[in-house]
PDB file of C-alpha atoms in Angstrom:
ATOM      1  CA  UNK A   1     -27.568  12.163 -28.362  1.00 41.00           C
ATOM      2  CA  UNK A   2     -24.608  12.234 -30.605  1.00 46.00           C
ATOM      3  CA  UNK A   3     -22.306  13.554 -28.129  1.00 50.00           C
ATOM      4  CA  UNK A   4     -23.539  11.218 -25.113  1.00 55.00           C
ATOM      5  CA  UNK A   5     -22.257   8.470 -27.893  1.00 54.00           C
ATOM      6  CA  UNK A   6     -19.084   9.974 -28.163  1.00 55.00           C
ATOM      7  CA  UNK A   7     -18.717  10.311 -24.412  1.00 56.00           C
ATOM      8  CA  UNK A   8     -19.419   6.389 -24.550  1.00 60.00           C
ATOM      9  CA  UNK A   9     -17.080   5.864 -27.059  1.00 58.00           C
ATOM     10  CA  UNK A  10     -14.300   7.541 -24.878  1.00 61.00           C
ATOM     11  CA  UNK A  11     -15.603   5.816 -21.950  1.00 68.00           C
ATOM     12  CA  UNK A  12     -15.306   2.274 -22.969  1.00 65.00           C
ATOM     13  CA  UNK A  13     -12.027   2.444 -25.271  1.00 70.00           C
ATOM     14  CA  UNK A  14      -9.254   1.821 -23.053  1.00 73.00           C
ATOM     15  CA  UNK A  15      -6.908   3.040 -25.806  1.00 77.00           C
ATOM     16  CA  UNK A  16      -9.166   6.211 -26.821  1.00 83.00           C
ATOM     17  CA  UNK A  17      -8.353   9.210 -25.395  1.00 86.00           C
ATOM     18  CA  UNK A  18     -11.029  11.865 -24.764  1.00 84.00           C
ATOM     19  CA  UNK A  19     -10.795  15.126 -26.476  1.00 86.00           C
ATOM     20  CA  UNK A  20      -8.774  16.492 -23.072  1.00 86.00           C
ATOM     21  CA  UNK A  21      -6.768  14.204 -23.088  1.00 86.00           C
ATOM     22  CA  UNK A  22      -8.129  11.676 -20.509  1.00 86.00           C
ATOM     23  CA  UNK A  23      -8.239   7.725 -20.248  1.00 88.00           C
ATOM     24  CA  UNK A  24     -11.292   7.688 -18.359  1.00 89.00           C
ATOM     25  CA  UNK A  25     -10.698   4.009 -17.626  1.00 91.00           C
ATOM     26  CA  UNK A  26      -7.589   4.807 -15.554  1.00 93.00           C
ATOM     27  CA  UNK A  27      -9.371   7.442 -13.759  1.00 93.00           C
ATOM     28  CA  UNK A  28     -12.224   4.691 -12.915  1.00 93.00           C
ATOM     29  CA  UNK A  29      -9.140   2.703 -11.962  1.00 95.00           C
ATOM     30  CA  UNK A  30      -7.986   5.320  -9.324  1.00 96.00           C
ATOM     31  CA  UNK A  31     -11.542   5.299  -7.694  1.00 96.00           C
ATOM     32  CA  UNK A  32     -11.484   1.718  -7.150  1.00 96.00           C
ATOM     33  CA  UNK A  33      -8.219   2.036  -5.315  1.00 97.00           C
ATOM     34  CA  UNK A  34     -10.382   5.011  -3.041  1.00 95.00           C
ATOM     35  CA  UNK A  35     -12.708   2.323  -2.432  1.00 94.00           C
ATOM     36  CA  UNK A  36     -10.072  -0.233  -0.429  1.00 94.00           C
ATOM     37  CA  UNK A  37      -9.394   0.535   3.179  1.00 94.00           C
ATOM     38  CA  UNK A  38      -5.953   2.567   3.788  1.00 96.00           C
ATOM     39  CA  UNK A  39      -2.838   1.399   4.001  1.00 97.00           C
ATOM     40  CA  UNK A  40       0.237   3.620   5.182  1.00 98.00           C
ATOM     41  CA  UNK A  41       3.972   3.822   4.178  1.00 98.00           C
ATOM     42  CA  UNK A  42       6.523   5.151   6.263  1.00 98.00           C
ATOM     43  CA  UNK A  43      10.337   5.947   5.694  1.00 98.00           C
ATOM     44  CA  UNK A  44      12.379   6.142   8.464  1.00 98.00           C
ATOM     45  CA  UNK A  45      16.266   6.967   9.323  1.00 97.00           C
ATOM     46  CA  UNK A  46      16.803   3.482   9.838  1.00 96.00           C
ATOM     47  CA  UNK A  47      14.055   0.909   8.236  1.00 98.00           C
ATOM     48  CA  UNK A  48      10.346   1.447   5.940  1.00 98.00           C
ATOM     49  CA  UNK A  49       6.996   0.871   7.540  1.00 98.00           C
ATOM     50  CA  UNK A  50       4.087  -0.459   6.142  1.00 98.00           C
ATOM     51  CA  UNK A  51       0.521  -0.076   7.955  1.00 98.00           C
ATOM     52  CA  UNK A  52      -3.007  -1.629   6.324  1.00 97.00           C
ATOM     53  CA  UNK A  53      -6.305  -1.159   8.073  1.00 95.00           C
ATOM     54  CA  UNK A  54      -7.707  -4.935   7.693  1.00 92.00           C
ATOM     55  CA  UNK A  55     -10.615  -4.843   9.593  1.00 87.00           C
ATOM     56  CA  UNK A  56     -13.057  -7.531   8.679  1.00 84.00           C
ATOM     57  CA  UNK A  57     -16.676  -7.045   7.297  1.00 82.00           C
ATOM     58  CA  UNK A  58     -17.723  -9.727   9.692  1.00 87.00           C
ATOM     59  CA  UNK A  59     -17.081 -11.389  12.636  1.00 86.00           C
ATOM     60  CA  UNK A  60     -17.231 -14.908  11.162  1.00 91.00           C
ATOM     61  CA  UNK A  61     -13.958 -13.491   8.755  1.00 89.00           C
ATOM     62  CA  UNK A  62     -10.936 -15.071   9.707  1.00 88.00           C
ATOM     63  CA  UNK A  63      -8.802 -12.192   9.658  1.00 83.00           C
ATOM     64  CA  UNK A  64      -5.692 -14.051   8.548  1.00 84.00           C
ATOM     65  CA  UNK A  65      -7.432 -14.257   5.040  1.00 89.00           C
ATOM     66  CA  UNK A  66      -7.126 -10.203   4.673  1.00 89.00           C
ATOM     67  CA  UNK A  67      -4.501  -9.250   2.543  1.00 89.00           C
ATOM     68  CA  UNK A  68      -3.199  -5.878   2.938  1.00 95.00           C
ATOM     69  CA  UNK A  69       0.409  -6.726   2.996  1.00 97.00           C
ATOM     70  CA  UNK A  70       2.753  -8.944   1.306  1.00 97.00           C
ATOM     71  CA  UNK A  71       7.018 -10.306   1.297  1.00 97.00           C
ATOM     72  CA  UNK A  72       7.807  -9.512  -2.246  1.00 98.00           C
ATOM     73  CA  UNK A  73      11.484 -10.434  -1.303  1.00 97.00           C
ATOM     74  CA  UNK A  74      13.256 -10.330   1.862  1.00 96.00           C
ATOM     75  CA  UNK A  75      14.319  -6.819   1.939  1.00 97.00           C
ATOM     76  CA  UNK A  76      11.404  -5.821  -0.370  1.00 98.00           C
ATOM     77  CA  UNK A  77       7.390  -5.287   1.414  1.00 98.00           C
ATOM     78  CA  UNK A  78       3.996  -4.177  -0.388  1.00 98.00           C
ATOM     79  CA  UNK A  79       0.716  -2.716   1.200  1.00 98.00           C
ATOM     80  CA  UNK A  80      -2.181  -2.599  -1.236  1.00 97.00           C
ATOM     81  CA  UNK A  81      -5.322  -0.871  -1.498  1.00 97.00           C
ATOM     82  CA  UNK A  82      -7.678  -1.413  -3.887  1.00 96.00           C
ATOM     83  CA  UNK A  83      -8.736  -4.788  -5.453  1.00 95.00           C
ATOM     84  CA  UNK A  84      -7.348  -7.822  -4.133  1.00 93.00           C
ATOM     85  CA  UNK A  85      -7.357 -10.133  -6.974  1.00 95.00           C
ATOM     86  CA  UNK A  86      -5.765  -6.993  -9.164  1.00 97.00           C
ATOM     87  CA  UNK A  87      -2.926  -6.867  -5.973  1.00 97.00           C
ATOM     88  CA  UNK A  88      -2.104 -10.734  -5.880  1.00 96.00           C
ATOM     89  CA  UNK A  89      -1.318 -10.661  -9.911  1.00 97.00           C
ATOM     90  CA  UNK A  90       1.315  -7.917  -9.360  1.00 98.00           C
ATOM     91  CA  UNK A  91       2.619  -9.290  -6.534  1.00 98.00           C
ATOM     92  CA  UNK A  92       3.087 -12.951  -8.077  1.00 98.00           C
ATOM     93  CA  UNK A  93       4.715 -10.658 -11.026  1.00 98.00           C
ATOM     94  CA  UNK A  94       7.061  -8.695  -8.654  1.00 98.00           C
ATOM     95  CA  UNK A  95       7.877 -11.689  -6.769  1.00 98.00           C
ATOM     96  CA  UNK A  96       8.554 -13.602  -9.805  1.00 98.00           C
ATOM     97  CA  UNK A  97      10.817 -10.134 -10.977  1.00 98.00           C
ATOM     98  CA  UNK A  98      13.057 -10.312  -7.974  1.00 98.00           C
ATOM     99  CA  UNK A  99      13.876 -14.150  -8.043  1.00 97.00           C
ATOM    100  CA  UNK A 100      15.004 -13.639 -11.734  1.00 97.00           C
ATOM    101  CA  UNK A 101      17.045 -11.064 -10.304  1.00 97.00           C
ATOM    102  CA  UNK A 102      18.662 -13.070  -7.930  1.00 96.00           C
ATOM    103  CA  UNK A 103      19.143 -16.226 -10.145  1.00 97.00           C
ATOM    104  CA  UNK A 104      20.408 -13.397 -13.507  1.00 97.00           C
ATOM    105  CA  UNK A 105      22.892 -11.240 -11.336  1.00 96.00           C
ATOM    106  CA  UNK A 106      23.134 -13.138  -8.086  1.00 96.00           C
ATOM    107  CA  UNK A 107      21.708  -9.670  -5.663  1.00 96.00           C
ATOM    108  CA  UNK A 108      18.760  -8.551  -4.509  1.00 96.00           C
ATOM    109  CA  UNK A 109      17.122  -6.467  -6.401  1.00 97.00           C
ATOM    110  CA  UNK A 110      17.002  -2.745  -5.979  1.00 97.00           C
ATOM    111  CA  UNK A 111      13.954  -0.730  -4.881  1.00 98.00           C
ATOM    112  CA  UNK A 112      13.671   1.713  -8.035  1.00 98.00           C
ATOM    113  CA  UNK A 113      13.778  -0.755 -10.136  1.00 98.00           C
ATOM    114  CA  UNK A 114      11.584  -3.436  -9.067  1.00 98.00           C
ATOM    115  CA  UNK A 115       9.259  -0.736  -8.670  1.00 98.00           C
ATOM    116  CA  UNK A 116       9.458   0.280 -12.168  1.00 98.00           C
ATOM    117  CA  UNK A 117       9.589  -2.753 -13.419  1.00 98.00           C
ATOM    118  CA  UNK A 118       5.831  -3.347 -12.195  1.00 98.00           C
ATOM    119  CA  UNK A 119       4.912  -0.045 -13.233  1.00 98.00           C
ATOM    120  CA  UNK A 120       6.049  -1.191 -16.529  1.00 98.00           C
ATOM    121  CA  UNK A 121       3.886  -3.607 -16.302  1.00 97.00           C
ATOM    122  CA  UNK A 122       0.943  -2.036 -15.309  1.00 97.00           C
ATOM    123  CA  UNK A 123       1.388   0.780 -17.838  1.00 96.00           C
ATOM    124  CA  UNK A 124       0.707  -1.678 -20.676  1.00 95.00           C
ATOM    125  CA  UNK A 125      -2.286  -2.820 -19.450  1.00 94.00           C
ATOM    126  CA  UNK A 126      -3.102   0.964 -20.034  1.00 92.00           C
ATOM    127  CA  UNK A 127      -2.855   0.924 -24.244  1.00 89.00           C
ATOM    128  CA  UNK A 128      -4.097  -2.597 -24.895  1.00 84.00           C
ATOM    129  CA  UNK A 129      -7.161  -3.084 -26.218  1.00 80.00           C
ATOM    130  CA  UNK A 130      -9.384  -5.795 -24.604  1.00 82.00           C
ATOM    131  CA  UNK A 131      -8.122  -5.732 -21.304  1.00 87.00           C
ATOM    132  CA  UNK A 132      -8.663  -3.134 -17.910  1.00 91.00           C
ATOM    133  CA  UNK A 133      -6.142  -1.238 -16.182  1.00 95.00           C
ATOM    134  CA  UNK A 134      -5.324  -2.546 -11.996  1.00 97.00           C
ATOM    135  CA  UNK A 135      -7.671  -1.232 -10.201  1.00 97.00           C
ATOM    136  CA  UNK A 136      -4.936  -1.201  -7.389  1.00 98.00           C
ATOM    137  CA  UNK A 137      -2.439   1.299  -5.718  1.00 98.00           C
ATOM    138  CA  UNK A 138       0.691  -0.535  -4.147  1.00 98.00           C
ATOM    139  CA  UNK A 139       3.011   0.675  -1.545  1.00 98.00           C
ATOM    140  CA  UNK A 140       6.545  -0.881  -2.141  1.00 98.00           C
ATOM    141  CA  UNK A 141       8.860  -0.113   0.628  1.00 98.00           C
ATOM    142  CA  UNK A 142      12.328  -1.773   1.460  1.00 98.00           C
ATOM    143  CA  UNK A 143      16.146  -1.270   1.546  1.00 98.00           C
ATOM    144  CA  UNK A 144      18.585  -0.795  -1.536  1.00 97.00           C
ATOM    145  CA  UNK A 145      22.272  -0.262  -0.592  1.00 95.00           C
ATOM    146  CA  UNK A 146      22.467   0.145   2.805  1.00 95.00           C
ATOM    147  CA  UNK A 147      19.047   2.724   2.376  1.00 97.00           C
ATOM    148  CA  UNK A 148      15.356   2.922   2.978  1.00 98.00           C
ATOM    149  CA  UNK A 149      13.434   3.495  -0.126  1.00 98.00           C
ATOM    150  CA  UNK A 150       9.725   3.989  -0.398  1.00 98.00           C
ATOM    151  CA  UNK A 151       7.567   3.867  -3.215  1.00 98.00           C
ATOM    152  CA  UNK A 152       3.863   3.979  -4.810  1.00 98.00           C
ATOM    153  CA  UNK A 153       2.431   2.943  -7.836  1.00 98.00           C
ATOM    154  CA  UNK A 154      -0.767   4.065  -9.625  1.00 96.00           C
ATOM    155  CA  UNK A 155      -3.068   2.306 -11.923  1.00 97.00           C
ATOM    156  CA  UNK A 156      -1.576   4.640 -14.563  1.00 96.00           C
ATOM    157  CA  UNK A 157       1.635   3.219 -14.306  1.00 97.00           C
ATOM    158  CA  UNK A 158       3.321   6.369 -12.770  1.00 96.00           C
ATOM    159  CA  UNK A 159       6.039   5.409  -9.725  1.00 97.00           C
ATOM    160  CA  UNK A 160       6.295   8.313  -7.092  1.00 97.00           C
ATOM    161  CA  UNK A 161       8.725   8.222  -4.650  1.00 98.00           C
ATOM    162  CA  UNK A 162       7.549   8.994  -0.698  1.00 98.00           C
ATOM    163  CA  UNK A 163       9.211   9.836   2.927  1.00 98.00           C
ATOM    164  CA  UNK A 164       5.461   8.915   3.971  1.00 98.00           C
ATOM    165  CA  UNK A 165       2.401   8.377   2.059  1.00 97.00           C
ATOM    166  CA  UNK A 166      -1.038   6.406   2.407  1.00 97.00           C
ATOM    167  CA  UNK A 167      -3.016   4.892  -0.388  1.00 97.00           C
ATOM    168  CA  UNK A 168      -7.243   3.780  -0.266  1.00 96.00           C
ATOM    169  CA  UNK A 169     -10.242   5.575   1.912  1.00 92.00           C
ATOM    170  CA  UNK A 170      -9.387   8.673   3.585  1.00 90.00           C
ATOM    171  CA  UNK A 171      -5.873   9.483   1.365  1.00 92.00           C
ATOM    172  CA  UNK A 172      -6.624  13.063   1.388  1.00 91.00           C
ATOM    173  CA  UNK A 173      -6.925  13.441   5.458  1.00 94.00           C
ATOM    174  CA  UNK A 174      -4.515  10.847   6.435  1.00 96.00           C
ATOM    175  CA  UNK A 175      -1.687  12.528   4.060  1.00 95.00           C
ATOM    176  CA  UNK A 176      -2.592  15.624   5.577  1.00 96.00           C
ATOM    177  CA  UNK A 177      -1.399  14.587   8.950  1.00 96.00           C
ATOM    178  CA  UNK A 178       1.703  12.925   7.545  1.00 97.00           C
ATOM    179  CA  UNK A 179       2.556  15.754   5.724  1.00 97.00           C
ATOM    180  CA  UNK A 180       2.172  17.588   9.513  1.00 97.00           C
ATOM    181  CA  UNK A 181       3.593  15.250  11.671  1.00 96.00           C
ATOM    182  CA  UNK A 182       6.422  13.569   9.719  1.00 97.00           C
ATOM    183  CA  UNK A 183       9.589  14.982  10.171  1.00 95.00           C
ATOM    184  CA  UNK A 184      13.269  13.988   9.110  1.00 95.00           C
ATOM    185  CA  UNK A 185      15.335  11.496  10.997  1.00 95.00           C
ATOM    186  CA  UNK A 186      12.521   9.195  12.526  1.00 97.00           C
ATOM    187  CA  UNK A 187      13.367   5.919  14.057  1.00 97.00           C
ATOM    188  CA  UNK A 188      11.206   2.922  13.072  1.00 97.00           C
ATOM    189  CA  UNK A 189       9.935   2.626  16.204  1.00 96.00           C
ATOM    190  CA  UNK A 190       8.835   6.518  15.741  1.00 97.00           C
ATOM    191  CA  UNK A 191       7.734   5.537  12.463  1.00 98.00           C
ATOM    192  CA  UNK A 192       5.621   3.027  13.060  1.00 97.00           C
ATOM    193  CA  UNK A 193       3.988   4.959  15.612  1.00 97.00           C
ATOM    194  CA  UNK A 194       3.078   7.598  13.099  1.00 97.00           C
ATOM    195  CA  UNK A 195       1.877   5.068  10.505  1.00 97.00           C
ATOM    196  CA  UNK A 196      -0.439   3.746  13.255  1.00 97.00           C
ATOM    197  CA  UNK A 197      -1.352   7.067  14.456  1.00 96.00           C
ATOM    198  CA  UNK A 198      -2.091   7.948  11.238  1.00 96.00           C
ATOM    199  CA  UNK A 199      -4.851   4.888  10.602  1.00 96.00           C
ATOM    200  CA  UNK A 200      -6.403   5.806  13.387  1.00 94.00           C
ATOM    201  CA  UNK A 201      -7.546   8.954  12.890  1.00 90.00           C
ATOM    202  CA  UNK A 202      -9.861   6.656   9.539  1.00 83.00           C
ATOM    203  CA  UNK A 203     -11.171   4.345  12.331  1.00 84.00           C
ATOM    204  CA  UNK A 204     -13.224   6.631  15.708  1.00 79.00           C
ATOM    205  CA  UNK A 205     -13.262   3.556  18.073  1.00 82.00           C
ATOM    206  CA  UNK A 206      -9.689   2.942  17.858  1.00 86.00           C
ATOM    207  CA  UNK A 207      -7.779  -0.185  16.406  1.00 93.00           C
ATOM    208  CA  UNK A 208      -7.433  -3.527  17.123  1.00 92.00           C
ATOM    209  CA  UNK A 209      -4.344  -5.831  16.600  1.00 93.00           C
ATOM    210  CA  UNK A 210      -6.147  -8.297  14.575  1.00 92.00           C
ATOM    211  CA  UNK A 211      -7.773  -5.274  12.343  1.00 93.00           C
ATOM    212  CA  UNK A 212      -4.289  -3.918  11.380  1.00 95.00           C
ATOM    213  CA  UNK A 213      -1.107  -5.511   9.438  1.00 96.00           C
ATOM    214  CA  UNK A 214       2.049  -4.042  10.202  1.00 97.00           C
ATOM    215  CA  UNK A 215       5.293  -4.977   8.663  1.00 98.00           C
ATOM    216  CA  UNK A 216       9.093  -3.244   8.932  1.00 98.00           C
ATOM    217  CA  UNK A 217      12.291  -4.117   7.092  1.00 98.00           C
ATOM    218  CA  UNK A 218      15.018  -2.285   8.471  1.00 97.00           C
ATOM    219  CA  UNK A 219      18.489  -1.174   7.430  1.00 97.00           C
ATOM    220  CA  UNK A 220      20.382  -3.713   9.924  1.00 96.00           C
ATOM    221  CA  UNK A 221      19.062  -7.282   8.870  1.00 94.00           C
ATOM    222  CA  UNK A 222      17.268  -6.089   6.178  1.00 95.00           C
ATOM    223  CA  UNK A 223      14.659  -8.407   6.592  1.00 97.00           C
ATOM    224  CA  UNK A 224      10.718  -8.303   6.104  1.00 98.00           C
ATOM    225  CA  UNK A 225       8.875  -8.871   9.639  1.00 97.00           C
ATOM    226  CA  UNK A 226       5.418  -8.393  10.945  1.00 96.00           C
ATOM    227  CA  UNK A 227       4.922  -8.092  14.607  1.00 95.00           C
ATOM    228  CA  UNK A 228       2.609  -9.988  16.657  1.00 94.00           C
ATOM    229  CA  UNK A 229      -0.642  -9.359  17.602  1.00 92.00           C
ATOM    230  CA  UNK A 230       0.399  -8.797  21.362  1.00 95.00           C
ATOM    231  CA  UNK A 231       2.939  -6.680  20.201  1.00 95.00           C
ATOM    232  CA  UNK A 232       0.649  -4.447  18.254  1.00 95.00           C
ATOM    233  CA  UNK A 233      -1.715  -4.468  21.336  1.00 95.00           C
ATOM    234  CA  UNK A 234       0.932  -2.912  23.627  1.00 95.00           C
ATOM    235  CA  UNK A 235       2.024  -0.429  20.952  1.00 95.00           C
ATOM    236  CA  UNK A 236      -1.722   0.761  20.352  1.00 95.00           C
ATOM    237  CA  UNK A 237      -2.129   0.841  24.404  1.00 95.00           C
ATOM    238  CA  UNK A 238       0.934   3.050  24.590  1.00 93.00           C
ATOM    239  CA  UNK A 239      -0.258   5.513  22.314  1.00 93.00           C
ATOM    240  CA  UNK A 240      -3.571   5.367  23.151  1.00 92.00           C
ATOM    241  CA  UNK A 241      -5.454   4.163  20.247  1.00 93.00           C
ATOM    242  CA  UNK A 242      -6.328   0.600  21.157  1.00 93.00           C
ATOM    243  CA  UNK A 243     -10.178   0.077  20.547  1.00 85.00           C
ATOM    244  CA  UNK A 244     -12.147  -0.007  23.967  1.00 76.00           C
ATOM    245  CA  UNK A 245     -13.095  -3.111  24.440  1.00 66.00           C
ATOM    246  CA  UNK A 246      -9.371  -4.516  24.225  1.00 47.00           C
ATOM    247  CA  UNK A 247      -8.402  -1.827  26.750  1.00 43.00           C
ATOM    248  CA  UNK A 248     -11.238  -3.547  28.977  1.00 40.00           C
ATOM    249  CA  UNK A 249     -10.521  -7.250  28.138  1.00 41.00           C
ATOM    250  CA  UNK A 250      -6.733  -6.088  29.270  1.00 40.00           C
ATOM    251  CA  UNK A 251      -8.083  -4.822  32.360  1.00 34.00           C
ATOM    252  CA  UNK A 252      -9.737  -7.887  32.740  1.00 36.00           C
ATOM    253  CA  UNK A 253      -6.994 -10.316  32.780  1.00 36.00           C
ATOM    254  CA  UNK A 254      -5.206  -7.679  35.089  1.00 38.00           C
ATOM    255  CA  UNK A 255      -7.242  -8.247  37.523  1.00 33.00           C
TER     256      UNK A 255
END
């Protein structure tokens, strides 16, 4: 009995540390990030991509109210997995971060940094007493001089820097073909491709526009976009991952 209370002890104290030297908050953190659907980063020669599986739990979801994916600035993206509610409070802080930036030194602000900065953040919530660590992993892609950086954050408050990574359900098989299909020099075209590819093999019937958020910011404008749902649909049809019964409504209006 006495060492199940200790075990409690270590358990429920954010700011305790286990004998072996474990926060087992944090680690409780990282499962809840397992628990959000995937979301993919890509780094390519010329631009970042950002992929998020946002298929709704039902059909009465308006699946503009998922979100996976978010403008932090205009150069600057972030994909999410995890909680929601956690992901909104860092991106309010990160957008918040990069205005001050702009209005302090008059520039954007740089990849690295920004990401730091909210890994900064996050760490503290990691060593206060009273409060919970983010039970959210964020993918922070975007351009810093004239380059394509790409980022993730932990619930530790640890930055890692990526040439492709995913985040959520699945990591573990979805990095795996990354790590054996990504190779040096991709356009984002190619890229996004591969991030798409890549969510697909976490979802057997295929994708569907309005179940996936894609967004690129490339090295020539430099600028956050997301493409349209009838863009999507032709690049899923092209690689042959669009769900079934879009392939047959497509047919449909064909004929």
């Amino acid at each position: 009995m006495q060492g199940q209370s200790q075990q409690q002890a270590y358990d429920r104290g954010i700011t305790i540390f286990s004998p072996d030297g474990r926060l087992y908050q944090v680690e409780y953190a990282r499962e809840a990030v397992k628990r959000g659907t995937a979301s993919v980063g890509v780094r390519a020669e010329d631009g970042v991509v950002l992929a998020a599986d946002k298929r709704a739990r039902s059909p009465l979801m308006e699946p503009e109210s998922i979100e996976k994916l978010h403008k932090a600035d205009d150069h600057v993206g972030v994909a999410s997995a995890g909680h929601v509610a956690d992901a909104r409070q860092l991106i309010d802080f990160a957008r918040r971060q990069a205005q001050v930036n702009r209005l302090r030194y008059g520039e954007a602000m740089g990849i690295e940094t920004l990401t730091k900065t909210i890994t900064d953040h996050i760490q503290q919530y990691t060593q206060v007493g009273g409060a919970r660590p983010f039970g959210v992993a964020l993918i922070v892609g975007g351009i810093e001089n004239g380059e394509p950086r790409l980022f993730e954050t932990d619930p530790s408050g640890t930055p890692y820097e990526w040439k492709a990574l995913s985040i959520g359900s699945d990591r573990s098989d979805l990095r795996d073909y990354l790590e054996s299909e990504y190779e040096d020099g991709l356009s984002t075209d190619e890229a996004m491709g591969l991030a798409l590819d890549a969510l697909a093999r976490a979802n057997d019937d295929g994708l569907r526009p309005e179940g996936v958020g894609v967004a690129t910011i490339t090295v020539e404008d430099e600028t956050f976009t997301e493409p349209s749902n009838e863009e999507l649909a032709s690049v899923l049809d092209d690689r042959g991952i669009l769900a079934a019964d879009d392939e047959e409504a497509e047919a449909d209006e064909d004929q």
